[in-house]
Amino acid sequence: MSRYQTHAEDCGEILKEELAAGRLGRRQLLGLMAALGATTALGGLGGRAASAASGELVLCNWGGDAVKAFTEAFKAHYDSGSPLKMVVEGGGPSSGKVRAMVEAKNVIWDVCDSGAGDSIVMGKAGVLEEMDYAIIDKAKMIPGFAYETGCINYTFGVVLAYNAEKYKDNPPKTMADFFDLKKYPGRRMLRKRALAMLECALLADGVPMDKIYPIDVDSALKKIGSIKAESLYWSSGAESQQLLRSGECDMGLLWHTRAHLLKRDSDGRIDWTFNQGILHPGMWIVPKGNPAGKKAAMEAIASMQAPEGQVKLLELMANGPANPAATALVPAELKPINPSDPANQKVMLASDGRWWGEHSPTVEQKYADLISS
């Protein structure tokens, strides 16, 4: 099965676009790319690959250049309270790479930016350290996203976006609306990966949020198949944005970070809602045998729970804070784009990474078979 673009990698694409449009400075860009684990898109901007060395805490994000810079949110705060200095390695911490390093006993990363399902898969494979919640404070996390071998670092959402001009008299508000071709005619857009698409399908069928998991895969696939004749599928965040912006699709399920940009750049012609969206966590993980040691890695993660830097990330990239204490620091104008805001969380379904970690390979293949047949 082909590799999917991660949300972190798409954040890198967004930041590069913002730089080119003059809405983001280069210094801001470099720091944000490091914080997001999304440096893949920054080819040609300079930097170096960090390596584990004495006196360093190496954080691995999603690749490439600009690794010297780090955000004030994470690096400056960490460095001020630690004998170690944090550096960024742009190696792209895929499950395969992490597992290969651990099995070869040649680990060069201390903390990695990963996903919820991946943290479960790698944890079961025995290549990750268990989170030490005596050091990392669960009270500084959104409930439900403190896993055995991974913990939340920021939030993002899969949301419903739509052409507000076409549906101006009765805009879609629910997943049932998204799947209703009679009431809302037009081309639909879904992701090429099953993650979140199955949940949206079951919500459309009227399944209550607290009954979505374990997912009834066959029912979800049947629902998705019911609109297949009017559906296109995206592989990258940029593609999802283009399909809606161009008018090729009238309604779509996509990352809220892209939906936010669509609304801004189209002056509201494309609108979106958090209602019945899927709330996802990014996750910190720690490979077994990390050079700085397990305790140092846990202390670094604890440092990155500071809410101020997380609010800065929301301001510039619309990724939500992981620490509930950040809510009080979020300016009023940013609350509508913050998936972590209590009002927005209330209308969203929290993704169950544990379920996906257990079932992803089989389910993703079934979904791929459906949409490609």
Tab-separated table of C-alpha atoms in Angstrom:
chain	number	residue	atom	x	y	z
A	1	MET	CA	0.000	0.000	0.000
A	2	SER	CA	1.344	3.449	-0.860
A	3	ARG	CA	2.532	5.793	1.880
A	4	TYR	CA	0.091	8.524	2.879
A	5	GLN	CA	0.999	12.151	3.470
A	6	THR	CA	0.731	12.898	7.167
A	7	HIS	CA	-0.884	15.964	8.652
A	8	ALA	CA	2.523	17.099	9.922
A	9	GLU	CA	3.971	16.908	6.409
A	10	ASP	CA	1.031	18.878	5.054
A	11	CYS	CA	1.685	21.567	7.647
A	12	GLY	CA	5.089	21.934	6.039
A	13	GLU	CA	3.459	22.495	2.659
A	14	ILE	CA	1.168	25.147	4.135
A	15	LEU	CA	4.033	26.998	5.775
A	16	LYS	CA	5.975	27.078	2.532
A	17	GLU	CA	2.938	28.520	0.736
A	18	GLU	CA	2.515	31.151	3.443
A	19	LEU	CA	6.164	32.165	3.085
A	20	ALA	CA	5.840	32.516	-0.691
A	21	ALA	CA	2.726	34.671	-0.284
A	22	GLY	CA	4.494	36.991	2.145
A	23	ARG	CA	2.199	36.185	5.051
A	24	LEU	CA	4.957	34.512	7.074
A	25	GLY	CA	8.537	35.524	7.711
A	26	ARG	CA	11.437	33.141	7.149
A	27	ARG	CA	12.419	33.132	10.822
A	28	GLN	CA	8.841	32.264	11.812
A	29	LEU	CA	8.769	29.578	9.151
A	30	LEU	CA	11.911	27.832	10.318
A	31	GLY	CA	10.800	27.739	13.918
A	32	LEU	CA	7.319	26.512	13.116
A	33	MET	CA	8.558	23.799	10.805
A	34	ALA	CA	10.696	22.440	13.600
A	35	ALA	CA	7.851	22.524	16.110
A	36	LEU	CA	5.428	20.805	13.793
A	37	GLY	CA	7.659	18.005	12.691
A	38	ALA	CA	6.851	19.115	9.154
A	39	THR	CA	10.111	20.203	7.537
A	40	THR	CA	9.802	17.940	4.498
A	41	ALA	CA	8.527	20.725	2.257
A	42	LEU	CA	11.442	23.086	2.859
A	43	GLY	CA	13.915	21.900	0.273
A	44	GLY	CA	16.547	24.510	-0.465
A	45	LEU	CA	16.084	26.709	2.603
A	46	GLY	CA	19.289	25.566	4.256
A	47	GLY	CA	20.068	23.769	7.460
A	48	ARG	CA	21.748	20.557	8.533
A	49	ALA	CA	20.811	17.148	9.791
A	50	ALA	CA	21.254	16.899	13.529
A	51	SER	CA	22.892	13.864	15.099
A	52	ALA	CA	22.693	12.544	18.597
A	53	ALA	CA	25.676	13.827	20.518
A	54	SER	CA	26.735	14.541	24.064
A	55	GLY	CA	24.764	17.431	25.498
A	56	GLU	CA	21.974	17.233	22.923
A	57	LEU	CA	18.343	16.165	23.007
A	58	VAL	CA	17.381	15.197	19.449
A	59	LEU	CA	13.816	15.692	18.312
A	60	CYS	CA	12.942	14.070	15.000
A	61	ASN	CA	10.267	15.585	12.800
A	62	TRP	CA	9.363	15.135	9.184
A	63	GLY	CA	12.504	15.883	7.306
A	64	GLY	CA	14.807	17.964	5.259
A	65	ASP	CA	16.073	21.445	5.819
A	66	ALA	CA	15.806	24.293	8.279
A	67	VAL	CA	16.559	22.027	11.229
A	68	LYS	CA	18.839	24.557	12.951
A	69	ALA	CA	15.896	26.726	13.854
A	70	PHE	CA	13.336	25.747	16.449
A	71	THR	CA	10.395	27.515	17.858
A	72	GLU	CA	10.416	29.606	20.958
A	73	ALA	CA	7.499	27.455	21.995
A	74	PHE	CA	9.616	24.347	22.420
A	75	LYS	CA	13.352	24.863	22.040
A	76	ALA	CA	13.893	28.097	23.945
A	77	HIS	CA	11.733	26.980	26.834
A	78	TYR	CA	13.391	23.570	27.003
A	79	ASP	CA	16.948	24.881	26.715
A	80	SER	CA	16.392	27.387	29.516
A	81	GLY	CA	15.606	24.648	32.007
A	82	SER	CA	17.817	21.772	30.898
A	83	PRO	CA	21.540	20.999	30.778
A	84	LEU	CA	20.885	19.580	27.309
A	85	LYS	CA	20.250	21.571	24.157
A	86	MET	CA	17.450	20.567	21.847
A	87	VAL	CA	18.185	20.085	18.149
A	88	VAL	CA	15.998	18.898	15.296
A	89	GLU	CA	16.740	15.929	13.077
A	90	GLY	CA	14.788	16.000	9.845
A	91	GLY	CA	14.763	12.284	9.209
A	92	GLY	CA	11.035	11.625	8.981
A	93	PRO	CA	10.229	9.235	11.857
A	94	SER	CA	8.135	6.688	9.996
A	95	SER	CA	7.269	3.456	11.768
A	96	GLY	CA	9.707	1.580	9.545
A	97	LYS	CA	12.629	3.860	10.322
A	98	VAL	CA	12.015	3.858	14.060
A	99	ARG	CA	11.688	0.082	14.162
A	100	ALA	CA	14.830	-0.446	12.078
A	101	MET	CA	16.878	1.821	14.358
A	102	VAL	CA	15.713	0.119	17.520
A	103	GLU	CA	16.234	-3.390	16.180
A	104	ALA	CA	19.718	-2.462	14.951
A	105	LYS	CA	20.488	-0.823	18.320
A	106	ASN	CA	21.490	2.304	16.430
A	107	VAL	CA	18.961	4.859	17.644
A	108	ILE	CA	19.853	8.514	16.975
A	109	TRP	CA	16.563	10.168	18.000
A	110	ASP	CA	15.260	10.936	21.462
A	111	VAL	CA	11.720	12.180	20.795
A	112	CYS	CA	9.717	11.817	17.580
A	113	ASP	CA	6.558	13.364	16.168
A	114	SER	CA	4.182	10.549	15.252
A	115	GLY	CA	0.518	9.638	14.973
A	116	ALA	CA	-1.878	7.949	17.357
A	117	GLY	CA	-2.290	4.719	15.408
A	118	ASP	CA	1.415	4.502	14.636
A	119	SER	CA	2.262	4.878	18.312
A	120	ILE	CA	0.083	1.857	19.038
A	121	VAL	CA	1.571	-0.232	16.223
A	122	MET	CA	5.152	0.573	17.238
A	123	GLY	CA	4.340	0.091	20.890
A	124	LYS	CA	3.049	-3.406	20.205
A	125	ALA	CA	6.215	-4.123	18.249
A	126	GLY	CA	8.207	-3.329	21.378
A	127	VAL	CA	10.243	-0.479	19.896
A	128	LEU	CA	8.916	2.406	22.025
A	129	GLU	CA	9.417	3.405	25.615
A	130	GLU	CA	6.347	3.650	27.805
A	131	MET	CA	5.400	7.208	28.666
A	132	ASP	CA	6.406	8.144	32.209
A	133	TYR	CA	3.390	9.972	33.551
A	134	ALA	CA	5.198	10.688	36.785
A	135	ILE	CA	7.210	13.184	34.703
A	136	ILE	CA	4.720	14.062	31.972
A	137	ASP	CA	1.571	15.554	33.469
A	138	LYS	CA	-1.653	13.948	32.244
A	139	ALA	CA	-3.520	16.957	33.609
A	140	LYS	CA	-1.801	19.001	30.899
A	141	MET	CA	-3.320	16.872	28.126
A	142	ILE	CA	-6.748	16.662	26.578
A	143	PRO	CA	-8.310	13.606	28.252
A	144	GLY	CA	-8.111	10.392	26.280
A	145	PHE	CA	-4.881	11.150	24.422
A	146	ALA	CA	-2.366	9.867	26.950
A	147	TYR	CA	-1.403	6.477	25.513
A	148	GLU	CA	0.978	3.890	26.918
A	149	THR	CA	3.662	4.577	24.306
A	150	GLY	CA	2.666	8.014	23.031
A	151	CYS	CA	1.125	11.265	24.215
A	152	ILE	CA	-0.534	14.203	22.523
A	153	ASN	CA	1.477	17.161	21.214
A	154	TYR	CA	-1.182	19.138	19.272
A	155	THR	CA	-4.616	18.619	17.723
A	156	PHE	CA	-6.107	18.848	14.263
A	157	GLY	CA	-9.462	17.937	12.800
A	158	VAL	CA	-11.062	16.344	9.775
A	159	VAL	CA	-14.006	18.595	8.937
A	160	LEU	CA	-16.782	19.213	6.427
A	161	ALA	CA	-16.108	22.064	3.969
A	162	TYR	CA	-18.448	23.220	1.223
A	163	ASN	CA	-19.174	25.767	-1.506
A	164	ALA	CA	-21.121	28.398	0.432
A	165	GLU	CA	-22.374	30.068	-2.745
A	166	LYS	CA	-23.883	26.883	-4.149
A	167	TYR	CA	-25.539	25.969	-0.871
A	168	LYS	CA	-26.263	29.499	0.360
A	169	ASP	CA	-29.963	28.867	1.032
A	170	ASN	CA	-29.353	25.783	3.165
A	171	PRO	CA	-25.678	25.098	3.938
A	172	PRO	CA	-24.734	21.548	4.981
A	173	LYS	CA	-24.196	21.163	8.705
A	174	THR	CA	-23.846	17.434	9.343
A	175	MET	CA	-22.283	14.296	7.926
A	176	ALA	CA	-25.765	13.172	6.919
A	177	ASP	CA	-25.894	16.281	4.721
A	178	PHE	CA	-22.542	15.365	3.196
A	179	PHE	CA	-23.828	11.949	2.145
A	180	ASP	CA	-27.221	13.253	0.921
A	181	LEU	CA	-26.816	13.657	-2.845
A	182	LYS	CA	-30.499	14.402	-3.360
A	183	LYS	CA	-30.754	17.283	-0.917
A	184	TYR	CA	-27.246	18.537	-1.678
A	185	PRO	CA	-26.330	17.587	-5.258
A	186	GLY	CA	-22.725	17.945	-6.314
A	187	ARG	CA	-19.334	16.262	-6.384
A	188	ARG	CA	-17.924	15.017	-3.076
A	189	MET	CA	-14.319	14.773	-1.912
A	190	LEU	CA	-12.907	12.238	0.551
A	191	ARG	CA	-9.408	11.231	1.587
A	192	LYS	CA	-7.736	8.226	-0.038
A	193	ARG	CA	-7.102	6.872	3.442
A	194	ALA	CA	-9.885	5.280	5.492
A	195	LEU	CA	-8.872	7.018	8.735
A	196	ALA	CA	-11.705	9.406	9.719
A	197	MET	CA	-13.673	8.625	6.557
A	198	LEU	CA	-15.260	5.573	8.173
A	199	GLU	CA	-16.225	7.550	11.268
A	200	CYS	CA	-17.811	10.267	9.144
A	201	ALA	CA	-19.841	7.648	7.262
A	202	LEU	CA	-21.200	6.145	10.476
A	203	LEU	CA	-22.077	9.570	11.864
A	204	ALA	CA	-23.999	10.166	8.655
A	205	ASP	CA	-25.910	6.943	9.312
A	206	GLY	CA	-26.969	8.293	12.684
A	207	VAL	CA	-24.646	6.267	14.879
A	208	PRO	CA	-24.160	8.196	18.171
A	209	MET	CA	-20.633	9.432	18.844
A	210	ASP	CA	-20.251	7.197	21.866
A	211	LYS	CA	-21.124	4.152	19.746
A	212	ILE	CA	-18.788	4.755	16.790
A	213	TYR	CA	-16.041	2.513	18.220
A	214	PRO	CA	-15.535	-0.296	17.566
A	215	ILE	CA	-16.200	0.722	13.956
A	216	ASP	CA	-18.708	-1.286	11.957
A	217	VAL	CA	-16.430	-1.412	8.923
A	218	ASP	CA	-18.899	-3.021	6.537
A	219	SER	CA	-21.618	-0.473	7.299
A	220	ALA	CA	-19.187	2.408	6.904
A	221	LEU	CA	-17.889	1.111	3.577
A	222	LYS	CA	-21.449	0.614	2.329
A	223	LYS	CA	-22.252	4.233	3.149
A	224	ILE	CA	-19.130	5.476	1.387
A	225	GLY	CA	-19.965	3.293	-1.589
A	226	SER	CA	-23.393	4.943	-1.820
A	227	ILE	CA	-21.808	8.207	-3.020
A	228	LYS	CA	-18.917	6.678	-4.925
A	229	ALA	CA	-20.302	7.746	-8.326
A	230	GLU	CA	-20.020	11.397	-7.222
A	231	SER	CA	-16.758	11.192	-5.292
A	232	LEU	CA	-13.125	12.130	-5.846
A	233	TYR	CA	-10.286	11.307	-3.447
A	234	TRP	CA	-7.308	13.338	-2.257
A	235	SER	CA	-3.825	12.188	-1.315
A	236	SER	CA	-2.314	15.433	-0.009
A	237	GLY	CA	-3.583	18.496	1.786
A	238	ALA	CA	-2.732	20.676	-1.199
A	239	GLU	CA	-4.803	18.450	-3.469
A	240	SER	CA	-7.786	18.638	-1.128
A	241	GLN	CA	-7.576	22.414	-1.129
A	242	GLN	CA	-7.317	22.603	-4.910
A	243	LEU	CA	-10.300	20.312	-5.543
A	244	LEU	CA	-12.568	22.638	-3.577
A	245	ARG	CA	-10.976	25.900	-4.667
A	246	SER	CA	-11.287	25.019	-8.360
A	247	GLY	CA	-14.923	24.004	-8.035
A	248	GLU	CA	-14.194	20.448	-9.126
A	249	CYS	CA	-15.795	19.372	-5.865
A	250	ASP	CA	-18.644	21.118	-4.083
A	251	MET	CA	-18.191	19.537	-0.679
A	252	GLY	CA	-15.317	17.743	1.013
A	253	LEU	CA	-13.840	16.079	4.090
A	254	LEU	CA	-10.363	17.451	4.791
A	255	TRP	CA	-8.000	18.698	7.475
A	256	HIS	CA	-9.288	21.798	9.222
A	257	THR	CA	-5.984	23.562	8.608
A	258	ARG	CA	-6.696	23.432	4.870
A	259	ALA	CA	-10.365	24.344	5.341
A	260	HIS	CA	-9.327	27.416	7.301
A	261	LEU	CA	-7.054	28.568	4.473
A	262	LEU	CA	-9.769	27.929	1.892
A	263	LYS	CA	-12.252	30.130	3.729
A	264	ARG	CA	-9.691	32.880	4.223
A	265	ASP	CA	-8.373	32.872	0.674
A	266	SER	CA	-11.809	32.592	-0.977
A	267	ASP	CA	-13.328	35.393	1.133
A	268	GLY	CA	-15.848	32.935	2.483
A	269	ARG	CA	-16.882	31.333	-0.812
A	270	ILE	CA	-15.692	28.069	0.755
A	271	ASP	CA	-16.927	27.620	4.316
A	272	TRP	CA	-16.577	24.803	6.838
A	273	THR	CA	-17.734	23.536	10.201
A	274	PHE	CA	-16.294	21.613	13.144
A	275	ASN	CA	-19.714	20.013	13.691
A	276	GLN	CA	-19.346	16.210	13.607
A	277	GLY	CA	-15.700	16.576	12.647
A	278	ILE	CA	-13.045	14.108	13.833
A	279	LEU	CA	-10.560	15.358	16.434
A	280	HIS	CA	-7.068	13.904	16.020
A	281	PRO	CA	-3.949	14.139	18.180
A	282	GLY	CA	-0.402	14.357	16.977
A	283	MET	CA	1.739	12.219	19.301
A	284	TRP	CA	5.176	12.353	20.874
A	285	ILE	CA	6.936	8.969	21.002
A	286	VAL	CA	10.304	7.867	22.402
A	287	PRO	CA	12.275	5.083	20.662
A	288	LYS	CA	13.809	2.468	22.957
A	289	GLY	CA	17.513	3.033	23.441
A	290	ASN	CA	17.343	6.776	22.713
A	291	PRO	CA	20.771	8.403	23.179
A	292	ALA	CA	19.844	10.961	25.849
A	293	GLY	CA	18.027	8.346	27.904
A	294	LYS	CA	14.393	7.764	28.681
A	295	LYS	CA	14.221	10.252	31.557
A	296	ALA	CA	15.655	13.097	29.481
A	297	ALA	CA	13.167	12.380	26.694
A	298	MET	CA	10.263	12.435	29.139
A	299	GLU	CA	11.504	15.703	30.601
A	300	ALA	CA	11.638	17.202	27.115
A	301	ILE	CA	8.051	16.178	26.438
A	302	ALA	CA	7.013	17.642	29.789
A	303	SER	CA	8.705	20.905	28.841
A	304	MET	CA	6.751	21.042	25.601
A	305	GLN	CA	3.490	20.960	27.543
A	306	ALA	CA	3.888	24.676	28.279
A	307	PRO	CA	0.707	26.321	26.907
A	308	GLU	CA	2.194	29.573	25.605
A	309	GLY	CA	4.056	28.016	22.704
A	310	GLN	CA	1.067	25.883	21.807
A	311	VAL	CA	-1.078	29.004	21.478
A	312	LYS	CA	1.539	30.520	19.165
A	313	LEU	CA	1.289	27.431	16.994
A	314	LEU	CA	-2.479	27.900	16.815
A	315	GLU	CA	-2.066	31.527	15.827
A	316	LEU	CA	0.177	30.773	12.878
A	317	MET	CA	-0.961	27.330	11.761
A	318	ALA	CA	-4.385	26.618	13.309
A	319	ASN	CA	-3.132	23.461	15.043
A	320	GLY	CA	-4.834	23.267	18.402
A	321	PRO	CA	-3.092	23.194	21.782
A	322	ALA	CA	-2.761	19.874	23.568
A	323	ASN	CA	-2.806	21.461	27.020
A	324	PRO	CA	-6.288	22.484	28.234
A	325	ALA	CA	-4.658	25.328	30.179
A	326	ALA	CA	-3.977	27.009	26.841
A	327	THR	CA	-7.698	27.701	26.403
A	328	ALA	CA	-7.561	30.728	28.656
A	329	LEU	CA	-4.676	32.165	26.615
A	330	VAL	CA	-6.328	31.818	23.189
A	331	PRO	CA	-7.478	35.176	21.759
A	332	ALA	CA	-11.174	35.387	20.922
A	333	GLU	CA	-10.502	35.693	17.194
A	334	LEU	CA	-8.693	32.333	17.166
A	335	LYS	CA	-11.333	30.306	18.981
A	336	PRO	CA	-13.351	29.550	15.798
A	337	ILE	CA	-10.338	27.801	14.212
A	338	ASN	CA	-9.147	25.991	17.342
A	339	PRO	CA	-10.131	22.296	17.401
A	340	SER	CA	-9.088	22.167	21.061
A	341	ASP	CA	-11.554	24.868	22.106
A	342	PRO	CA	-14.092	23.284	24.482
A	343	ALA	CA	-17.029	24.429	22.352
A	344	ASN	CA	-15.499	22.854	19.250
A	345	GLN	CA	-14.422	19.671	21.017
A	346	LYS	CA	-17.993	19.256	22.217
A	347	VAL	CA	-19.318	18.800	18.672
A	348	MET	CA	-16.445	16.614	17.428
A	349	LEU	CA	-15.676	12.910	17.710
A	350	ALA	CA	-12.349	12.129	19.361
A	351	SER	CA	-10.455	9.679	17.155
A	352	ASP	CA	-9.617	6.358	18.781
A	353	GLY	CA	-6.011	5.693	17.850
A	354	ARG	CA	-6.067	2.434	19.767
A	355	TRP	CA	-8.746	1.025	17.465
A	356	TRP	CA	-6.875	2.181	14.374
A	357	GLY	CA	-3.607	0.819	15.690
A	358	GLU	CA	-5.245	-2.593	15.942
A	359	HIS	CA	-7.191	-2.633	12.659
A	360	SER	CA	-5.574	-0.165	10.269
A	361	PRO	CA	-3.791	-2.520	7.800
A	362	THR	CA	-6.860	-4.643	7.072
A	363	VAL	CA	-9.322	-1.757	7.059
A	364	GLU	CA	-7.186	0.478	4.861
A	365	GLN	CA	-6.909	-2.278	2.265
A	366	LYS	CA	-10.678	-2.791	2.201
A	367	TYR	CA	-11.194	0.936	1.752
A	368	ALA	CA	-8.611	1.117	-1.019
A	369	ASP	CA	-10.297	-1.763	-2.797
A	370	LEU	CA	-13.661	0.004	-2.592
A	371	ILE	CA	-12.642	3.401	-3.908
A	372	SER	CA	-10.395	2.022	-6.656
A	373	SER	CA	-12.818	-0.549	-8.069
